[in-house]
Amino acid sequence: MALDRLKQAASHLTGHVNPPHPFDPLSEAEIERAVAHVRKEHSDVFFNAVTLWEPRKAEMMKWIKDPEHTQRPARVADVVCIGRGSKVFEAIVDLNEGKIISWEQKDGVQPLIVESVVRKDPKVIEQCGIIGIPPEDMHKVYCDPWTIGYDERFGNNIRLQQALMYYRPHVDDSQYTYPLDFCPIYNSDTQEIIHIDVPPVRRPLNKAPPNNYHAAAVEAEGGFRNDLKPINITQPEGVSFKMDGRYISWANWKLHVGFNYREGMVLNNITFNDKGTVRDTFWRLSLAEMVVPYGNPDHPHQRKHAFDLGEYGGGYMTNSLSLGCDCKGAIHYMDAAFVNRAGAATTIKNAICIHEEDAGILFKHTDFRDDSVTVTRARKLIISHVFTAANYEYCVYWIFHLDGTIQLEVKLTGILNTYAMNPGEDLHGWGTEVYPGVNAHNHQHLFCMRIDPNIDGPENTVFMVDATRGEGEVGSAENKYGNAFYAKKTKLSTPEQAATDYNGATSRTWEMCNEHKLNAFSKKPVSYKLVSREVPELLPKPGGLVWKRAGFARHAVHVTKYDDAQIHPAGRHVPQTSGEPSQGIPAWIEENPTADLVNTDIVLWHTFGITHFPSPEDFPIMPAEPMTLLLRPRNFFTRNPCLDIAPSYCSVPSGVKQGSGLVDKLSRLAFGETKQEPVACCSTEKFGAESSTKETASKRRNAPKSTLSASLIESAAGFSAGVISCLAAHPLDLLKNRLQLNTKTRSRPGDSFRILRNVIKDEGGTRALYRGLWPNLLGNSLGWGLYFLFYGNLKELFQSRRGKGEHLGSAEFFSASIIAGLLTGACTNPIWVVKTRMLERGANHPSAYKSMSYGLRHVYETRGLKGLWAGFVPSSLGVLHGAVQFSIYENMKKRRGSQVGGQDRLSNWEYVYMSGGSKLLAGAITYPYQPIRARMQQYDAAQQYTGLLDVLRKTYKNEGMLAFYKGVVPNTLRVIPTTIVTFLVYENTKLYLPKVFNDNEEFAHEED
Ligand SMILES: [Cu+2]
């Protein structure tokens, strides 16, 4: 994009402009030049179309093969003008020579249509009055101007429109809820209403409340749901396609993207690079025509059968697309230039959208014996545009696949065409009441795709292929068991014979082959197969108006010999054609019904679509309904052509594993805060290529299947964390304890050093620093283990109440933590009492406990159960500390996790600063409970204090406020690294433990 802009800027500066590619649509400047040339000689015409007169195929093929030595095809404009008295003129203008090559008046045809207004007409006002709309409400009357289609009463020498009438009670209401029952006919040339079709039975204006789909209406009915989380599509390294002018290269594909007012997108010169050989597939693909016949036989509904491309122009009606709405991801847009009625060039910005999408699995196989597996992901290139045909929207997607398949998908959305009905009126099965007073008529959407094959060259032949049973009867020699079947191929040799219908029972397809070239293995001709399964019959009867006008829709497939002039299946000028004789395909076939279609340049015309019986779900706006067809290579390649797409994951029995650089590191499990479900075979963990990348927790987090329960893993992780952190920090704990129990002096600097020195000197060397290790170890490990067990279970409990997929809130983390803390405190309190006392006195003290069990017994015998649970109340307050810390920790994890694309991606460093930070913050808030608790648990607690309040009072009175922070320095020194070690051990144990218990050998090896 940026490069394009630079080139553009440079060309402005130098005045040098690259000539357009011969396939490129006319630019604004070229359109205006063509108009100027016409104006010089014919000043009084309006412009209906100015579009590229496409270079003749033979000339163009020659130039593409050898552009250096071949004359470049000239830029030529194809012009349609309208003069006074509905006269129609066609002109061909050579833009290189600057002259009109041909100028011709066409009789008995009308080119496609432009809009009009009917509100001021007295006859319309009168009809509105009859059904209940007063003259002062005429500004609430709307019409969809349709071409008249064909009406035998008026013929085709004057340019006519029919106005489908509607009413809007409020300017924001959808008028399709309020259809009016009459239909004015408008003369575009004289700009007057010449007739109004009025039904024999009148239907007054619908009185039902509005039925709207816009945001304000939805808000008024309760608003939009808010449980849908954003989905983003990212391509951090940019797109995989390249643009060279309007040529796109993507994977092995290369093609030119054109656009015209009629067909919209036109794809030209589509090639596939087959291991270095550029092979032709299709010369030109387009959606060339469509018809939407409605099924109500009452006059004048027979006129409702819109040819949206031939009568209105898929290009003219195209939408300007917007990022993130119509297309998501990394998008390249192309604009489209047209002429307006007055002859000025206009541009629709962002008319064509080009982007890539993930397309699921491209291929996969798992060997059930040894679990070796290969899985490769697919992607697709999508070239799309959307056009609005009055009430309807058609979204057209040309989709290119890695395996050589081309797909056309059309999505239908927008609003049903509606008609008025009386309450309780019998609709005779021709329509459905989709809302009170709203009748939506049955109709079909039939599209005609023009396929100009170029399968390894222009000389192609079409075969119809039917799955057919073997000839022999059951019991016969050649088909004894009756199971034989084969692909029966019928060569379509003439246009007459090639007019064929769809047959779902035989899985009918059509193959476009190059019989000069056989596949090396199958010995069958290289081909592309048309696979299309949504192919209804044209329901209007043979001989009827639509059947005559939409000759292309009589059969699923027609084949004709190539002719440069044959582009439009229902004829060049469609409006007001009578179908007598039929235009387009039937006329071309009639010219030479037995033309030889074998091994020659041919065009295949395919009609497909749906039959639509409307229902209330389609109203007030239709959820998009997709229909699709495929052009698939058959016997074209000698093997699967996309084996060179790197797999997402691949392992073979000998143990060689490989992954590609295309693995998506953003993919993650949908549910679970900390627990990991088993992941698929494409675990990034197994990739050799991955091991060199930055060490992240995510790598190790793709845990394999484990037999351990999540809570058990949590508590084991907590237990290990407790043991290790306790060993590391016990001496600091001892120091803290002594400081806290020092009631004799106020806090002084250097206290810590004096105490440590004295312990080592008086109590038996450095070993004394580890006095009370056992209760400390037991209390810590058991404490952490129990804590995480309770915490894990509580979180599961809350999660189960919330439902899957919802995240727990801070309040839930907080209460889980508090309850877990209280339960843990209750279980471990006796151990802490003994620990406090053992740390308080050196082993050489006469009354020092010799062991933990001795201590427990002593406390119980001297003070009873009350002694064993001494200090539980301040401890419980201390639980607040744990809870505060855990809420801070979980919130940090959540926030950081969302930044890096999931908590399973956090690194050990992130655990370090998050656990340390949360502990510091929580400590500053809640530290004072600690000295209080220690004092209540010491040897002579009973003698010194009467209870909790007494501790608080005496401590404050004797030692001042700072007493409550006694021991805070060694405690912080002890606690921060301890916490970090605890959480690292906890998070990592949780990760590794399942692997240790896993019976999968691979992981045992990986530990080496
Ligand atoms: Cu429909």
mmCIF file with all atom_site columns, N, CA and C in Angstrom, residues 762-788:
data_model
loop_
_atom_site.group_PDB
_atom_site.id
_atom_site.type_symbol
_atom_site.label_atom_id
_atom_site.label_alt_id
_atom_site.label_comp_id
_atom_site.label_asym_id
_atom_site.label_entity_id
_atom_site.label_seq_id
_atom_site.pdbx_PDB_ins_code
_atom_site.Cartn_x
_atom_site.Cartn_y
_atom_site.Cartn_z
_atom_site.occupancy
_atom_site.B_iso_or_equiv
_atom_site.pdbx_formal_charge
_atom_site.auth_seq_id
_atom_site.auth_comp_id
_atom_site.auth_asym_id
_atom_site.auth_atom_id
_atom_site.pdbx_PDB_model_num
ATOM 1  N N  . ASP A 1 762 ? 25.538 -18.238 71.913 1.00 0.00 ? 762 ASP A N  1
ATOM 2  C CA . ASP A 1 762 ? 25.054 -18.848 73.153 1.00 0.00 ? 762 ASP A CA 1
ATOM 3  C C  . ASP A 1 762 ? 24.284 -20.147 72.968 1.00 0.00 ? 762 ASP A C  1
ATOM 4  N N  . GLU A 1 763 ? 23.748 -20.386 71.800 1.00 0.00 ? 763 GLU A N  1
ATOM 5  C CA . GLU A 1 763 ? 22.807 -21.506 71.684 1.00 0.00 ? 763 GLU A CA 1
ATOM 6  C C  . GLU A 1 763 ? 23.335 -22.676 70.869 1.00 0.00 ? 763 GLU A C  1
ATOM 7  N N  . GLY A 1 764 ? 24.608 -22.632 70.498 1.00 0.00 ? 764 GLY A N  1
ATOM 8  C CA . GLY A 1 764 ? 25.157 -23.839 69.866 1.00 0.00 ? 764 GLY A CA 1
ATOM 9  C C  . GLY A 1 764 ? 25.504 -23.672 68.407 1.00 0.00 ? 764 GLY A C  1
ATOM 10 N N  . GLY A 1 765 ? 26.051 -22.503 68.026 1.00 0.00 ? 765 GLY A N  1
ATOM 11 C CA . GLY A 1 765 ? 26.554 -22.321 66.659 1.00 0.00 ? 765 GLY A CA 1
ATOM 12 C C  . GLY A 1 765 ? 25.441 -22.109 65.641 1.00 0.00 ? 765 GLY A C  1
ATOM 13 N N  . THR A 1 766 ? 25.848 -22.184 64.341 1.00 0.00 ? 766 THR A N  1
ATOM 14 C CA . THR A 1 766 ? 24.881 -21.881 63.279 1.00 0.00 ? 766 THR A CA 1
ATOM 15 C C  . THR A 1 766 ? 23.717 -22.855 63.267 1.00 0.00 ? 766 THR A C  1
ATOM 16 N N  . ARG A 1 767 ? 23.946 -24.076 63.786 1.00 0.00 ? 767 ARG A N  1
ATOM 17 C CA . ARG A 1 767 ? 22.844 -25.052 63.839 1.00 0.00 ? 767 ARG A CA 1
ATOM 18 C C  . ARG A 1 767 ? 21.644 -24.475 64.574 1.00 0.00 ? 767 ARG A C  1
ATOM 19 N N  . ALA A 1 768 ? 21.955 -23.649 65.586 1.00 0.00 ? 768 ALA A N  1
ATOM 20 C CA . ALA A 1 768 ? 20.874 -23.077 66.393 1.00 0.00 ? 768 ALA A CA 1
ATOM 21 C C  . ALA A 1 768 ? 19.927 -22.232 65.547 1.00 0.00 ? 768 ALA A C  1
ATOM 22 N N  . LEU A 1 769 ? 20.473 -21.716 64.411 1.00 0.00 ? 769 LEU A N  1
ATOM 23 C CA . LEU A 1 769 ? 19.613 -20.912 63.538 1.00 0.00 ? 769 LEU A CA 1
ATOM 24 C C  . LEU A 1 769 ? 18.491 -21.765 62.938 1.00 0.00 ? 769 LEU A C  1
ATOM 25 N N  . TYR A 1 770 ? 18.674 -23.067 62.941 1.00 0.00 ? 770 TYR A N  1
ATOM 26 C CA . TYR A 1 770 ? 17.660 -23.960 62.373 1.00 0.00 ? 770 TYR A CA 1
ATOM 27 C C  . TYR A 1 770 ? 16.815 -24.624 63.446 1.00 0.00 ? 770 TYR A C  1
ATOM 28 N N  . ARG A 1 771 ? 16.894 -24.097 64.689 1.00 0.00 ? 771 ARG A N  1
ATOM 29 C CA . ARG A 1 771 ? 16.036 -24.638 65.733 1.00 0.00 ? 771 ARG A CA 1
ATOM 30 C C  . ARG A 1 771 ? 14.578 -24.375 65.354 1.00 0.00 ? 771 ARG A C  1
ATOM 31 N N  . GLY A 1 772 ? 13.727 -25.375 65.624 1.00 0.00 ? 772 GLY A N  1
ATOM 32 C CA . GLY A 1 772 ? 12.305 -25.220 65.304 1.00 0.00 ? 772 GLY A CA 1
ATOM 33 C C  . GLY A 1 772 ? 12.008 -25.423 63.828 1.00 0.00 ? 772 GLY A C  1
ATOM 34 N N  . LEU A 1 773 ? 13.012 -25.988 63.114 1.00 0.00 ? 773 LEU A N  1
ATOM 35 C CA . LEU A 1 773 ? 12.784 -26.194 61.669 1.00 0.00 ? 773 LEU A CA 1
ATOM 36 C C  . LEU A 1 773 ? 11.617 -27.140 61.397 1.00 0.00 ? 773 LEU A C  1
ATOM 37 N N  . TRP A 1 774 ? 11.552 -28.206 62.208 1.00 0.00 ? 774 TRP A N  1
ATOM 38 C CA . TRP A 1 774 ? 10.511 -29.214 61.922 1.00 0.00 ? 774 TRP A CA 1
ATOM 39 C C  . TRP A 1 774 ? 9.091  -28.665 62.005 1.00 0.00 ? 774 TRP A C  1
ATOM 40 N N  . PRO A 1 775 ? 8.733  -28.032 63.143 1.00 0.00 ? 775 PRO A N  1
ATOM 41 C CA . PRO A 1 775 ? 7.380  -27.466 63.143 1.00 0.00 ? 775 PRO A CA 1
ATOM 42 C C  . PRO A 1 775 ? 7.197  -26.417 62.049 1.00 0.00 ? 775 PRO A C  1
ATOM 43 N N  . ASN A 1 776 ? 8.265  -25.683 61.788 1.00 0.00 ? 776 ASN A N  1
ATOM 44 C CA . ASN A 1 776 ? 8.159  -24.671 60.740 1.00 0.00 ? 776 ASN A CA 1
ATOM 45 C C  . ASN A 1 776 ? 7.910  -25.317 59.377 1.00 0.00 ? 776 ASN A C  1
ATOM 46 N N  . LEU A 1 777 ? 8.720  -26.370 59.117 1.00 0.00 ? 777 LEU A N  1
ATOM 47 C CA . LEU A 1 777 ? 8.563  -27.106 57.861 1.00 0.00 ? 777 LEU A CA 1
ATOM 48 C C  . LEU A 1 777 ? 7.163  -27.682 57.754 1.00 0.00 ? 777 LEU A C  1
ATOM 49 N N  . LEU A 1 778 ? 6.789  -28.361 58.827 1.00 0.00 ? 778 LEU A N  1
ATOM 50 C CA . LEU A 1 778 ? 5.495  -29.034 58.801 1.00 0.00 ? 778 LEU A CA 1
ATOM 51 C C  . LEU A 1 778 ? 4.366  -28.012 58.634 1.00 0.00 ? 778 LEU A C  1
ATOM 52 N N  . GLY A 1 779 ? 4.485  -26.950 59.455 1.00 0.00 ? 779 GLY A N  1
ATOM 53 C CA . GLY A 1 779 ? 3.437  -25.931 59.403 1.00 0.00 ? 779 GLY A CA 1
ATOM 54 C C  . GLY A 1 779 ? 3.369  -25.277 58.024 1.00 0.00 ? 779 GLY A C  1
ATOM 55 N N  . ASN A 1 780 ? 4.534  -24.963 57.484 1.00 0.00 ? 780 ASN A N  1
ATOM 56 C CA . ASN A 1 780 ? 4.576  -24.282 56.191 1.00 0.00 ? 780 ASN A CA 1
ATOM 57 C C  . ASN A 1 780 ? 4.067  -25.150 55.059 1.00 0.00 ? 780 ASN A C  1
ATOM 58 N N  . SER A 1 781 ? 4.643  -26.385 54.996 1.00 0.00 ? 781 SER A N  1
ATOM 59 C CA . SER A 1 781 ? 4.286  -27.228 53.862 1.00 0.00 ? 781 SER A CA 1
ATOM 60 C C  . SER A 1 781 ? 2.830  -27.669 53.960 1.00 0.00 ? 781 SER A C  1
ATOM 61 N N  . LEU A 1 782 ? 2.471  -28.115 55.196 1.00 0.00 ? 782 LEU A N  1
ATOM 62 C CA . LEU A 1 782 ? 1.093  -28.526 55.386 1.00 0.00 ? 782 LEU A CA 1
ATOM 63 C C  . LEU A 1 782 ? 0.167  -27.325 55.148 1.00 0.00 ? 782 LEU A C  1
ATOM 64 N N  . GLY A 1 783 ? 0.613  -26.179 55.664 1.00 0.00 ? 783 GLY A N  1
ATOM 65 C CA . GLY A 1 783 ? -0.185 -24.959 55.521 1.00 0.00 ? 783 GLY A CA 1
ATOM 66 C C  . GLY A 1 783 ? -0.428 -24.602 54.060 1.00 0.00 ? 783 GLY A C  1
ATOM 67 N N  . TRP A 1 784 ? 0.666  -24.514 53.283 1.00 0.00 ? 784 TRP A N  1
ATOM 68 C CA . TRP A 1 784 ? 0.512  -24.158 51.867 1.00 0.00 ? 784 TRP A CA 1
ATOM 69 C C  . TRP A 1 784 ? -0.278 -25.216 51.114 1.00 0.00 ? 784 TRP A C  1
ATOM 70 N N  . GLY A 1 785 ? 0.040  -26.496 51.450 1.00 0.00 ? 785 GLY A N  1
ATOM 71 C CA . GLY A 1 785 ? -0.654 -27.598 50.772 1.00 0.00 ? 785 GLY A CA 1
ATOM 72 C C  . GLY A 1 785 ? -2.144 -27.509 51.005 1.00 0.00 ? 785 GLY A C  1
ATOM 73 N N  . LEU A 1 786 ? -2.520 -27.368 52.288 1.00 0.00 ? 786 LEU A N  1
ATOM 74 C CA . LEU A 1 786 ? -3.942 -27.282 52.612 1.00 0.00 ? 786 LEU A CA 1
ATOM 75 C C  . LEU A 1 786 ? -4.559 -26.041 51.978 1.00 0.00 ? 786 LEU A C  1
ATOM 76 N N  . TYR A 1 787 ? -3.781 -24.954 52.047 1.00 0.00 ? 787 TYR A N  1
ATOM 77 C CA . TYR A 1 787 ? -4.314 -23.696 51.523 1.00 0.00 ? 787 TYR A CA 1
ATOM 78 C C  . TYR A 1 787 ? -4.689 -23.827 50.055 1.00 0.00 ? 787 TYR A C  1
ATOM 79 N N  . PHE A 1 788 ? -3.744 -24.354 49.250 1.00 0.00 ? 788 PHE A N  1
ATOM 80 C CA . PHE A 1 788 ? -4.017 -24.461 47.819 1.00 0.00 ? 788 PHE A CA 1
ATOM 81 C C  . PHE A 1 788 ? -5.108 -25.484 47.526 1.00 0.00 ? 788 PHE A C  1
#
